[in-house]
XYZ file of C-alpha atoms in Angstrom:
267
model
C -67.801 38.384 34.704
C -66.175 34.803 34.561
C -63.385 36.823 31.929
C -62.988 39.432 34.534
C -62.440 37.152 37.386
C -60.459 35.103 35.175
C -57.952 37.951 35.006
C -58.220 39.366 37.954
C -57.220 35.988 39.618
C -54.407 35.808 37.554
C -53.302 39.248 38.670
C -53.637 37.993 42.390
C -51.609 34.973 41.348
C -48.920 37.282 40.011
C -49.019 39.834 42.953
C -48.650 36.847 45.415
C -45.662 35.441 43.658
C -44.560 39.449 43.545
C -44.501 39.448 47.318
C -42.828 36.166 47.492
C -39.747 37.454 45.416
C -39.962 40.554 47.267
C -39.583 38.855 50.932
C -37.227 36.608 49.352
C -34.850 39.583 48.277
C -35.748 41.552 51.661
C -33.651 37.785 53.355
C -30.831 38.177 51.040
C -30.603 41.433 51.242
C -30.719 41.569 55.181
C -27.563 38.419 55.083
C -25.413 40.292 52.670
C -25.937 43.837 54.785
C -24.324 41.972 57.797
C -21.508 40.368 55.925
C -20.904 44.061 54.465
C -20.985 45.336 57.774
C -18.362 42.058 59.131
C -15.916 42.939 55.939
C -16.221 46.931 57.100
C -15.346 46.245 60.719
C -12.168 44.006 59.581
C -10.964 46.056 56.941
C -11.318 49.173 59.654
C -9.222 46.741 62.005
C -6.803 46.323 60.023
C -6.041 49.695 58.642
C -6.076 50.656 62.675
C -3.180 48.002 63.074
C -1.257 48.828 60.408
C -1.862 52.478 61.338
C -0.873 52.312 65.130
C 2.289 50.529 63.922
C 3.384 52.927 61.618
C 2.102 56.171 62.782
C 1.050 56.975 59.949
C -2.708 56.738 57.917
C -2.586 53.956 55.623
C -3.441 56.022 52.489
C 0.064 57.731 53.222
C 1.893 54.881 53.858
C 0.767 53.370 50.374
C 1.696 56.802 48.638
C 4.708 57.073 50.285
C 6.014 53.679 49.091
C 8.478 55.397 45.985
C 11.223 52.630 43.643
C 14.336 53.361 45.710
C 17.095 53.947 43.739
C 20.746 54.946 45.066
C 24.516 53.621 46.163
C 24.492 49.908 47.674
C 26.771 50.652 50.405
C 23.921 54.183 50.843
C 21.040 51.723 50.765
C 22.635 49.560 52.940
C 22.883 51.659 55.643
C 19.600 53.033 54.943
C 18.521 49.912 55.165
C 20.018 48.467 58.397
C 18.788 52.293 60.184
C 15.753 51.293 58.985
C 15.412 47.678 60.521
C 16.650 49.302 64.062
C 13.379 51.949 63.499
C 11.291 48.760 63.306
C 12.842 47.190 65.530
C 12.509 50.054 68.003
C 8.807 50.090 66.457
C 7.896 46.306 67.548
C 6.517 43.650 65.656
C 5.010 44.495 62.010
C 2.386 42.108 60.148
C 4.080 42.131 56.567
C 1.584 40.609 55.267
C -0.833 43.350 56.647
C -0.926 45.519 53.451
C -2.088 41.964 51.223
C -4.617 41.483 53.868
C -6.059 44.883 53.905
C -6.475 44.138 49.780
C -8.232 40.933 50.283
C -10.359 42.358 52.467
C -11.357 45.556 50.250
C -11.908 43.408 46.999
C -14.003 40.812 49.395
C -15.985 44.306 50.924
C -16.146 45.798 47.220
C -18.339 42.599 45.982
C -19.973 42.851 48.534
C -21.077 46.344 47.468
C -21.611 45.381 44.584
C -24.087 42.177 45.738
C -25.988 45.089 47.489
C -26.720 47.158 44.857
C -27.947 44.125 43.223
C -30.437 43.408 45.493
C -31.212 46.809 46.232
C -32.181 47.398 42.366
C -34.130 44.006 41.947
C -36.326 45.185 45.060
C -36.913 48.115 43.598
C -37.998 46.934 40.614
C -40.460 44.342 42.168
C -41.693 46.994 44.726
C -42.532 48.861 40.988
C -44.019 45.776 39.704
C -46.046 44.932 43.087
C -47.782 48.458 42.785
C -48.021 48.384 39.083
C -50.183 44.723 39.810
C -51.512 46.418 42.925
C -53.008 48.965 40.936
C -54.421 47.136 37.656
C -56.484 44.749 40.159
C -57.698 47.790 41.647
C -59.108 49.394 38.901
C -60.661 46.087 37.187
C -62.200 45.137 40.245
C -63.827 48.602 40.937
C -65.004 49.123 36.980
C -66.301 45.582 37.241
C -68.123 46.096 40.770
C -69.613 49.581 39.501
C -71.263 47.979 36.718
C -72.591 44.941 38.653
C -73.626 47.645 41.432
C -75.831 49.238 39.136
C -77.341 46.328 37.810
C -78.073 45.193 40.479
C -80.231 48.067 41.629
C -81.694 47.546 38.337
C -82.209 43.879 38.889
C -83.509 43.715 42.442
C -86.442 46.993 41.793
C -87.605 44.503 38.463
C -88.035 41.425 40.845
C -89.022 43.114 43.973
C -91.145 45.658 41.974
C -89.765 49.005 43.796
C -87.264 48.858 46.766
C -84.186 50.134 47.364
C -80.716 48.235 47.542
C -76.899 48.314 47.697
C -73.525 46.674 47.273
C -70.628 48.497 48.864
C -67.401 47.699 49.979
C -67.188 47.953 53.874
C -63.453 49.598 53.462
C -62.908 51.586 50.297
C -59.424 52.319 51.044
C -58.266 48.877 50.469
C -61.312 47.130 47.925
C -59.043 44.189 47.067
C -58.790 42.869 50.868
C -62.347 44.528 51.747
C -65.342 42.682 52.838
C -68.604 43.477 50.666
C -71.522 44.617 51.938
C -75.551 43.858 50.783
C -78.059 45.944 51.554
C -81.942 45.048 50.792
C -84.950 47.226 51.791
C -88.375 44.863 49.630
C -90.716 48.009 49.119
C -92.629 48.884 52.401
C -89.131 48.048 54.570
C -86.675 49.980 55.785
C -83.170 48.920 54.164
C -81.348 46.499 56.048
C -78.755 43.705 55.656
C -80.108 40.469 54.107
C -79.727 38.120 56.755
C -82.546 40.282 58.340
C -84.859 39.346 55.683
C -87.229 36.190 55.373
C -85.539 33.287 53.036
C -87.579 33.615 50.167
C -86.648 37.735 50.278
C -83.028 36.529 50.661
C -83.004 34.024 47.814
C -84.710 36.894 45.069
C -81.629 39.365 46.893
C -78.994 36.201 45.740
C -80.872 36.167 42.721
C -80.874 39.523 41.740
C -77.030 39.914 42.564
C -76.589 36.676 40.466
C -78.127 38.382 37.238
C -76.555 41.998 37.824
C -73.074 39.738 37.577
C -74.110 38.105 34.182
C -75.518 42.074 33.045
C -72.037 42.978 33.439
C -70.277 40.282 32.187
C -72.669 37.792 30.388
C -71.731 33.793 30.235
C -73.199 31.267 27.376
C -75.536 29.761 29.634
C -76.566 29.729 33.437
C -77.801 25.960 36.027
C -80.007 27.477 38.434
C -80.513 24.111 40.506
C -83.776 24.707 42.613
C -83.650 28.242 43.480
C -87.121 29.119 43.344
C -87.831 26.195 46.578
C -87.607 29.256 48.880
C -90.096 31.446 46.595
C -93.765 31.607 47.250
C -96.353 31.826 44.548
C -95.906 35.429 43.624
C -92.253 35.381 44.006
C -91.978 32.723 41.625
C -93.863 34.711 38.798
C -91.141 37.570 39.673
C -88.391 35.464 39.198
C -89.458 33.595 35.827
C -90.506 36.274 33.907
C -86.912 37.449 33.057
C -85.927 33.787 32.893
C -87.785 33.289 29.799
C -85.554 33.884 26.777
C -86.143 35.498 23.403
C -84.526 33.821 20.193
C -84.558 35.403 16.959
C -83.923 32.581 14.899
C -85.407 34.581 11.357
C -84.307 38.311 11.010
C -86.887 40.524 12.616
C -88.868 37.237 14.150
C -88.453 37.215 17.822
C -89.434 33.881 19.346
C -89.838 32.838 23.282
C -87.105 29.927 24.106
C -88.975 26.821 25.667
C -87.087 24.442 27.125
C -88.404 20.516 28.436
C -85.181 19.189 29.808
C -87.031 15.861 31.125
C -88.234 15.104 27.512
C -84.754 16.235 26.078
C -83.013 14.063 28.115
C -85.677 10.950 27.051
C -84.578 11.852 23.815
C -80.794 12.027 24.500
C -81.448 8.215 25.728
């Protein structure tokens, strides 16, 4: 168990930092949209301007920009026709065809910043279910097992009974609150903070062992748990404390433990 929630903290660590990058992208990509969106509006101003000066769309006026070739004294003429259009035309930005290029290579990286952003949230939205879904399936294997040990556990120390461990939402286990049920033989089943202490504290106790069932640890402090135990409940609960060594082949030997005199010794 202490593996197991080892790694499955690790995954929450990860899927919390997942969601951080994720909001953190979500920002950027929200301030980038609106400076897209500023860029679009003044390069569609612009190409308006230009537009309503020349009566013409700007695509046309760019394709219809040929090398000029021809007579000087034809040109000329051509030429000073053409200032009395314009002038007849009104003012003209000549700088409005370098400004409309600033403004597309400026809205162009933008584009490309977006697409950026758009891909890395994709990818962590990917990752965030990816995490989502290994916690999800270690934590359910893992509280299976310890579900059925527990039944296990708690009809050995109760001697008959019926119990349960459930999740009170099973659409969402990794946020859901768990649920113990306890019925000590001769009740009805219940919820244990209906039960007496001492029937509480062999309930803790037989959760506590269906955990170490399913993922066993070295050792195991139990620091006064049996205070809340009467007489018979205490013979329940030490008869599967008692260990079994097997310190020959094929000679099983009962584990006996004084730690008062070992830790005389130890001094």
């Amino acid at each position: 168990m202490t593996a197991a929630a080892n790694i499955l903290e690790a995954e929450e660590r990860a899927l919390e930092q997942t969601r951080a990058d994720a909001d953190r992208l979500n920002e950027e990509l929200h301030h980038l949209e609106l400076e897209l969106t500023e860029a679009a509006g003044r390069r569609r101003a612009l190409t308006e301007r230009v537009e309503a000066e020349w009566h013409k769309p700007f695509d046309t006026l760019l394709a219809e920009a040929p090398q000029v070739e021809g007579e000087i004294e034809t040109l000329r003429q051509e030429a000073e026709h053409l200032a009395h259009e314009l002038e007849q035309m009104g003012p003209v930005n000549p700088l409005a065809v370098q400004e409309h290029a600033e403004e597309k290579e400026r809205l162009d990286f933008l584009q490309g910043q977006r697409e950026d952003v758009v891909a890395a949230r994709t990818s962590l939205q990917q990752a965030l279910r990816e995490i989502d879904q290994t916690a999800r399936d270690m934590f359910l294997e893992t509280f299976t097992a310890v579900r059925e040990n527990f039944r296990s556990v708690f009809t050995t120390l109760f001697e008959g009974g019926e119990c349960d461990v459930r999740l009170a939402d099973e659409n969402t286990p990794l946020e859901s609150d768990i649920v113990i049920q306890a019925a000590p033989r001769g009740k009805r089943i219940q919820r244990i903070h209906l039960l007496s202490s001492g029937e509480r504290a062999l309930v803790a106790i037989s959760l506590l062992f269906s955990i170490y069932l399913t993922k066993p640890a070295p050792f195991c402090l139990l620091d006064e748990v049996d205070a809340p135990l009467d007489d018979a409940n205490v013979m329940r609960f030490v008869r599967p404390v008692y260990g079994v060594t097997m310190q020959e082949p094929g000679v099983s030997t009962i584990v006996g433990v004084r730690l008062g005199r070992a830790a005389q010794t130890g001094t």
